[in-house]
mmCIF file of C-alpha atoms in Angstrom:
data_model
loop_
_atom_site.group_PDB
_atom_site.id
_atom_site.type_symbol
_atom_site.label_atom_id
_atom_site.label_comp_id
_atom_site.label_asym_id
_atom_site.label_seq_id
_atom_site.Cartn_x
_atom_site.Cartn_y
_atom_site.Cartn_z
ATOM 1 C CA PHE A 1 120.337 88.556 83.488
ATOM 2 C CA VAL A 2 118.071 90.254 81.160
ATOM 3 C CA LEU A 3 117.162 89.349 77.574
ATOM 4 C CA VAL A 4 117.422 92.464 75.141
ATOM 5 C CA ALA A 5 116.280 92.516 71.658
ATOM 6 C CA MET A 6 118.686 94.125 69.437
ATOM 7 C CA LYS A 7 119.319 94.374 65.482
ATOM 8 C CA ASP A 8 122.565 94.886 63.455
ATOM 9 C CA LEU A 9 123.750 94.916 59.813
ATOM 10 C CA LEU A 10 126.141 92.008 59.496
ATOM 11 C CA GLU A 11 128.903 91.900 56.829
ATOM 12 C CA ILE A 12 129.377 88.007 55.983
ATOM 13 C CA GLN A 13 132.845 87.421 53.934
ATOM 14 C CA PRO A 14 132.754 85.493 50.672
ATOM 15 C CA TRP A 15 134.646 82.302 52.239
ATOM 16 C CA LYS A 16 131.754 81.733 54.601
ATOM 17 C CA PHE A 17 129.009 81.409 52.096
ATOM 18 C CA LYS A 18 129.259 77.731 51.909
ATOM 19 C CA GLU A 19 128.634 77.522 55.651
ATOM 20 C CA ASP A 20 125.119 77.218 57.061
ATOM 21 C CA LEU A 21 123.644 81.041 57.353
ATOM 22 C CA VAL A 22 122.217 80.503 60.834
ATOM 23 C CA ASP A 23 125.704 79.285 62.273
ATOM 24 C CA THR A 24 127.622 81.580 60.390
ATOM 25 C CA VAL A 25 125.257 84.555 61.734
ATOM 26 C CA THR A 26 125.451 83.040 65.412
ATOM 27 C CA ASN A 27 129.363 83.037 65.401
ATOM 28 C CA GLU A 28 129.632 86.374 63.914
ATOM 29 C CA LEU A 29 127.277 88.325 66.340
ATOM 30 C CA ASN A 30 129.019 86.697 69.403
ATOM 31 C CA LYS A 31 132.334 87.488 67.869
ATOM 32 C CA LYS A 32 131.114 90.991 67.315
ATOM 33 C CA LEU A 33 129.073 91.665 70.515
ATOM 34 C CA ALA A 34 130.206 89.169 73.328
ATOM 35 C CA ASN A 35 131.870 90.941 76.247
ATOM 36 C CA LYS A 36 130.964 94.307 75.126
ATOM 37 C CA VAL A 37 129.282 97.019 77.021
ATOM 38 C CA ILE A 38 126.588 99.060 75.609
ATOM 39 C CA TYR A 39 125.667 102.105 77.420
ATOM 40 C CA ASN A 40 122.402 102.036 79.699
ATOM 41 C CA VAL A 41 121.829 98.399 78.708
ATOM 42 C CA GLY A 42 124.931 96.489 80.401
ATOM 43 C CA LEU A 43 127.395 93.834 79.464
ATOM 44 C CA LEU A 44 126.423 91.446 76.753
ATOM 45 C CA ILE A 45 127.301 87.879 77.477
ATOM 46 C CA VAL A 46 125.930 85.498 74.907
ATOM 47 C CA LEU A 47 123.469 85.357 71.679
ATOM 48 C CA PHE A 48 120.384 83.845 73.265
ATOM 49 C CA ASP A 49 118.327 83.397 69.833
ATOM 50 C CA ILE A 50 118.113 84.839 66.349
ATOM 51 C CA THR A 51 114.184 86.167 65.568
ATOM 52 C CA HIS A 52 114.632 87.106 61.952
ATOM 53 C CA ILE A 53 116.929 87.170 59.259
ATOM 54 C CA GLY A 54 116.760 89.455 56.345
ATOM 55 C CA ASP A 55 117.683 89.163 52.729
ATOM 56 C CA ALA A 56 121.204 88.947 52.141
ATOM 57 C CA ASN A 57 122.484 91.816 49.787
ATOM 58 C CA ILE A 58 125.660 92.353 47.642
ATOM 59 C CA PHE A 59 126.987 95.673 47.170
ATOM 60 C CA PRO A 60 128.941 96.906 43.891
ATOM 61 C CA GLY A 61 132.288 96.345 44.407
ATOM 62 C CA LYS A 62 132.181 94.291 47.335
ATOM 63 C CA GLY A 63 132.271 90.299 47.164
ATOM 64 C CA SER A 64 130.748 90.270 50.839
ATOM 65 C CA CYS A 65 127.113 90.138 51.594
ATOM 66 C CA HIS A 66 125.296 92.153 53.903
ATOM 67 C CA VAL A 67 122.336 90.734 56.219
ATOM 68 C CA ASN A 68 119.939 92.872 58.536
ATOM 69 C CA VAL A 69 119.345 90.446 61.574
ATOM 70 C CA GLU A 70 117.085 90.721 64.895
ATOM 71 C CA PHE A 71 118.063 88.740 67.533
ATOM 72 C CA ARG A 72 118.140 88.665 71.768
ATOM 73 C CA PHE A 73 121.180 89.009 73.671
ATOM 74 C CA VAL A 74 121.777 87.359 77.316
ATOM 75 C CA VAL A 75 122.843 90.718 79.152
ATOM 76 C CA PHE A 76 124.485 91.264 82.590
ATOM 77 C CA ARG A 77 122.606 93.787 84.525
ATOM 78 C CA PRO A 78 121.719 93.017 87.922
ATOM 79 C CA PHE A 79 119.023 95.266 89.369
ATOM 80 C CA VAL A 80 119.712 97.104 92.854
ATOM 81 C CA ASP A 81 119.125 95.415 95.946
ATOM 82 C CA GLU A 82 119.964 91.985 94.067
ATOM 83 C CA VAL A 83 122.342 89.936 95.890
ATOM 84 C CA LEU A 84 125.388 87.991 94.009
ATOM 85 C CA VAL A 85 127.916 85.815 94.988
ATOM 86 C CA GLY A 86 131.597 86.582 93.316
ATOM 87 C CA LYS A 87 135.167 86.216 94.245
ATOM 88 C CA VAL A 88 137.401 88.763 96.466
ATOM 89 C CA ARG A 89 139.957 90.161 93.489
ATOM 90 C CA SER A 90 141.943 92.835 95.647
ATOM 91 C CA CYS A 91 142.136 94.531 98.420
ATOM 92 C CA SER A 92 142.982 98.641 99.029
ATOM 93 C CA GLN A 93 142.420 101.260 101.651
ATOM 94 C CA GLU A 94 139.246 102.273 99.950
ATOM 95 C CA GLY A 95 137.559 98.911 99.886
ATOM 96 C CA ILE A 96 137.494 95.585 98.136
ATOM 97 C CA TYR A 97 137.026 94.598 94.485
ATOM 98 C CA VAL A 98 135.052 91.712 93.279
ATOM 99 C CA SER A 99 134.792 89.824 90.235
ATOM 100 C CA LEU A 100 132.123 87.717 88.995
ATOM 101 C CA GLY A 101 132.306 84.663 86.355
ATOM 102 C CA PHE A 102 129.788 83.504 83.687
ATOM 103 C CA GLY A 103 129.294 79.820 83.344
ATOM 104 C CA ASP A 104 131.784 77.850 81.062
ATOM 105 C CA GLU A 105 132.529 80.744 78.810
ATOM 106 C CA GLY A 106 135.426 82.245 80.962
ATOM 107 C CA SER A 107 133.746 85.611 81.055
ATOM 108 C CA MET A 108 134.634 87.903 83.824
ATOM 109 C CA PHE A 109 133.249 91.006 85.413
ATOM 110 C CA ASP A 110 135.798 92.689 87.435
ATOM 111 C CA ASP A 111 134.120 95.934 87.993
ATOM 112 C CA ILE A 112 132.209 95.432 91.378
ATOM 113 C CA PHE A 113 133.634 97.629 94.251
ATOM 114 C CA VAL A 114 132.655 97.578 97.904
ATOM 115 C CA PRO A 115 133.734 100.832 99.758
ATOM 116 C CA ALA A 116 134.986 100.621 103.042
ATOM 117 C CA ASP A 117 131.899 101.971 104.864
ATOM 118 C CA CYS A 118 130.031 99.232 103.197
ATOM 119 C CA LEU A 119 131.812 96.557 105.152
ATOM 120 C CA PRO A 120 130.572 95.148 108.610
ATOM 121 C CA HIS A 121 131.325 97.231 111.548
ATOM 122 C CA PRO A 122 133.377 97.439 113.377
ATOM 123 C CA HIS A 123 136.223 96.837 110.896
ATOM 124 C CA ARG A 124 140.046 97.736 110.169
ATOM 125 C CA PHE A 125 142.646 97.716 107.222
ATOM 126 C CA ASP A 126 145.598 95.515 108.139
ATOM 127 C CA SER A 127 148.277 97.190 106.525
ATOM 128 C CA SER A 128 150.463 94.227 106.763
ATOM 129 C CA GLU A 129 148.403 91.811 105.082
ATOM 130 C CA GLN A 130 146.741 94.486 102.820
ATOM 131 C CA LEU A 131 143.361 92.899 103.778
ATOM 132 C CA TRP A 132 140.342 94.164 105.421
ATOM 133 C CA VAL A 133 139.237 92.602 108.857
ATOM 134 C CA TRP A 134 135.581 92.204 110.134
ATOM 135 C CA GLU A 135 136.081 92.432 114.396
ATOM 136 C CA TYR A 136 133.437 90.241 114.872
ATOM 137 C CA GLN A 137 132.212 90.659 118.686
ATOM 138 C CA THR A 138 131.616 87.916 120.449
ATOM 139 C CA GLY A 139 130.450 89.062 123.983
ATOM 140 C CA ASP A 140 133.507 90.926 125.923
ATOM 141 C CA ASP A 141 135.957 89.604 123.090
ATOM 142 C CA SER A 142 136.136 89.873 119.107
ATOM 143 C CA VAL A 143 137.351 87.370 116.668
ATOM 144 C CA ASP A 144 139.467 88.911 113.503
ATOM 145 C CA MET A 145 137.526 87.603 110.379
ATOM 146 C CA PHE A 146 139.930 88.415 107.382
ATOM 147 C CA ILE A 147 138.336 89.087 103.933
ATOM 148 C CA ASP A 148 140.934 87.058 102.204
ATOM 149 C CA LEU A 149 141.673 87.291 98.475
ATOM 150 C CA GLU A 150 139.830 84.608 96.163
ATOM 151 C CA GLU A 151 137.339 84.056 98.683
ATOM 152 C CA ARG A 152 133.734 83.493 97.930
ATOM 153 C CA ILE A 153 131.930 86.389 98.720
ATOM 154 C CA ARG A 154 128.015 87.387 99.126
ATOM 155 C CA PHE A 155 127.110 90.956 98.254
ATOM 156 C CA ARG A 156 124.432 93.232 97.501
ATOM 157 C CA VAL A 157 124.163 95.613 94.556
ATOM 158 C CA ILE A 158 123.385 99.075 95.610
ATOM 159 C CA GLU A 159 124.432 101.139 93.031
ATOM 160 C CA GLU A 160 125.338 101.004 88.931
ATOM 161 C CA THR A 161 127.264 103.499 86.983
ATOM 162 C CA PHE A 162 127.342 103.883 83.287
ATOM 163 C CA VAL A 163 130.118 106.240 81.456
ATOM 164 C CA ASP A 164 129.936 106.920 77.979
ATOM 165 C CA CYS A 165 133.048 106.094 76.681
ATOM 166 C CA THR A 166 132.407 107.549 72.875
ATOM 167 C CA PRO A 167 135.551 109.150 71.433
ATOM 168 C CA LEU A 168 135.324 112.966 71.010
ATOM 169 C CA PRO A 169 135.535 114.264 67.633
ATOM 170 C CA PRO A 170 138.888 115.835 66.494
ATOM 171 C CA GLU A 171 139.512 119.611 66.742
ATOM 172 C CA PRO A 172 138.992 121.319 63.590
ATOM 173 C CA ALA A 173 142.170 122.169 61.343
ATOM 174 C CA GLY A 174 143.551 125.591 60.735
ATOM 175 C CA ARG A 175 145.426 126.579 63.700
ATOM 176 C CA ASP A 176 148.963 127.611 64.405
ATOM 177 C CA SER A 177 151.745 125.182 65.186
ATOM 178 C CA ALA A 178 151.975 125.892 68.811
ATOM 179 C CA SER A 179 147.934 125.868 69.403
ATOM 180 C CA THR A 180 148.228 122.254 67.502
ATOM 181 C CA ALA A 181 151.070 120.868 69.260
ATOM 182 C CA SER A 182 149.106 122.198 72.472
ATOM 183 C CA ALA A 183 145.651 120.788 71.332
ATOM 184 C CA ALA A 184 147.446 117.264 70.227
ATOM 185 C CA ALA A 185 148.707 116.964 73.808
ATOM 186 C CA ALA A 186 145.605 117.661 75.252
ATOM 187 C CA ALA A 187 143.955 115.308 73.169
ATOM 188 C CA ALA A 188 146.500 112.559 73.854
ATOM 189 C CA GLN A 189 145.801 112.971 77.669
ATOM 190 C CA THR A 190 142.024 113.197 77.031
ATOM 191 C CA GLN A 191 142.179 109.964 75.079
ATOM 192 C CA HIS A 192 144.522 108.334 77.991
ATOM 193 C CA ASP A 193 141.769 109.353 80.679
ATOM 194 C CA GLU A 194 139.127 107.870 78.082
ATOM 195 C CA ASP A 195 140.776 104.813 77.916
ATOM 196 C CA ARG A 196 141.279 104.476 81.915
ATOM 197 C CA ARG A 197 137.366 104.926 82.395
ATOM 198 C CA ILE A 198 135.286 102.098 83.258
ATOM 199 C CA PRO A 199 131.968 101.870 80.970
ATOM 200 C CA TYR A 200 130.036 99.886 83.428
ATOM 201 C CA SER A 201 130.796 99.363 87.026
ATOM 202 C CA LEU A 202 128.628 98.173 90.197
ATOM 203 C CA THR A 203 128.964 99.521 93.846
ATOM 204 C CA ALA A 204 128.021 96.900 96.367
ATOM 205 C CA SER A 205 127.656 96.427 99.793
ATOM 206 C CA ILE A 206 128.534 93.431 102.553
ATOM 207 C CA SER A 207 127.306 95.254 105.765
ATOM 208 C CA GLU A 208 124.303 93.260 106.350
ATOM 209 C CA PRO A 209 123.834 89.785 108.213
ATOM 210 C CA GLY A 210 124.465 86.939 106.057
ATOM 211 C CA LEU A 211 126.438 89.003 103.618
ATOM 212 C CA GLY A 212 130.171 88.721 103.283
ATOM 213 C CA ILE A 213 132.582 85.968 102.746
ATOM 214 C CA LEU A 214 130.415 82.343 102.625
ATOM 215 C CA THR A 215 132.866 80.670 105.248
ATOM 216 C CA TRP A 216 131.715 83.018 107.704
ATOM 217 C CA TRP A 217 128.062 81.950 107.475
ATOM 218 C CA THR A 218 129.088 78.305 107.172
ATOM 219 C CA SER A 219 131.406 77.652 109.978
#
């Protein structure tokens, strides 16, 4: 986790004027930013502190006030080679997917992927169980060590990936109906693809001694 200094312009509705300003700003910032990914910054978790609150301004025609706020936010962005502990979320022939929870807030980060070539060797995918198996060698024999779902797993971060999910601007008007329909279909497909993109993900490995299912190393 890292602390990131940020600033924002908050709009506070009139019915909140009677509340304490610091409490209101804290609630508004957490509601607006918590569990959001900022490109090349990370996953925002929770407000850490408020460093400055500017004067409140009420603009003509609006009853709400606007406040410039400077603050620090707790951000999840592990460094490459950092070792973390999560839970096995799912398995596929491509690898395993891991989730990571944060404290008592109930926040989860699900976009951690361990590719098949980053599993302990030798290994195999059990198609009947739909689970990966580490074939642990014990002399002339081997023991099947299953990577079961919901098991706690220790992994090393080997790569982080940010994807800019900013929506593209619409196409300019003035085309014929056929072109417009084609452009609309292409735009819908593009929007669908953008909705499926993951803004921030981690690639991890469990191929080293001490990594993998925690019970492997305690039993």
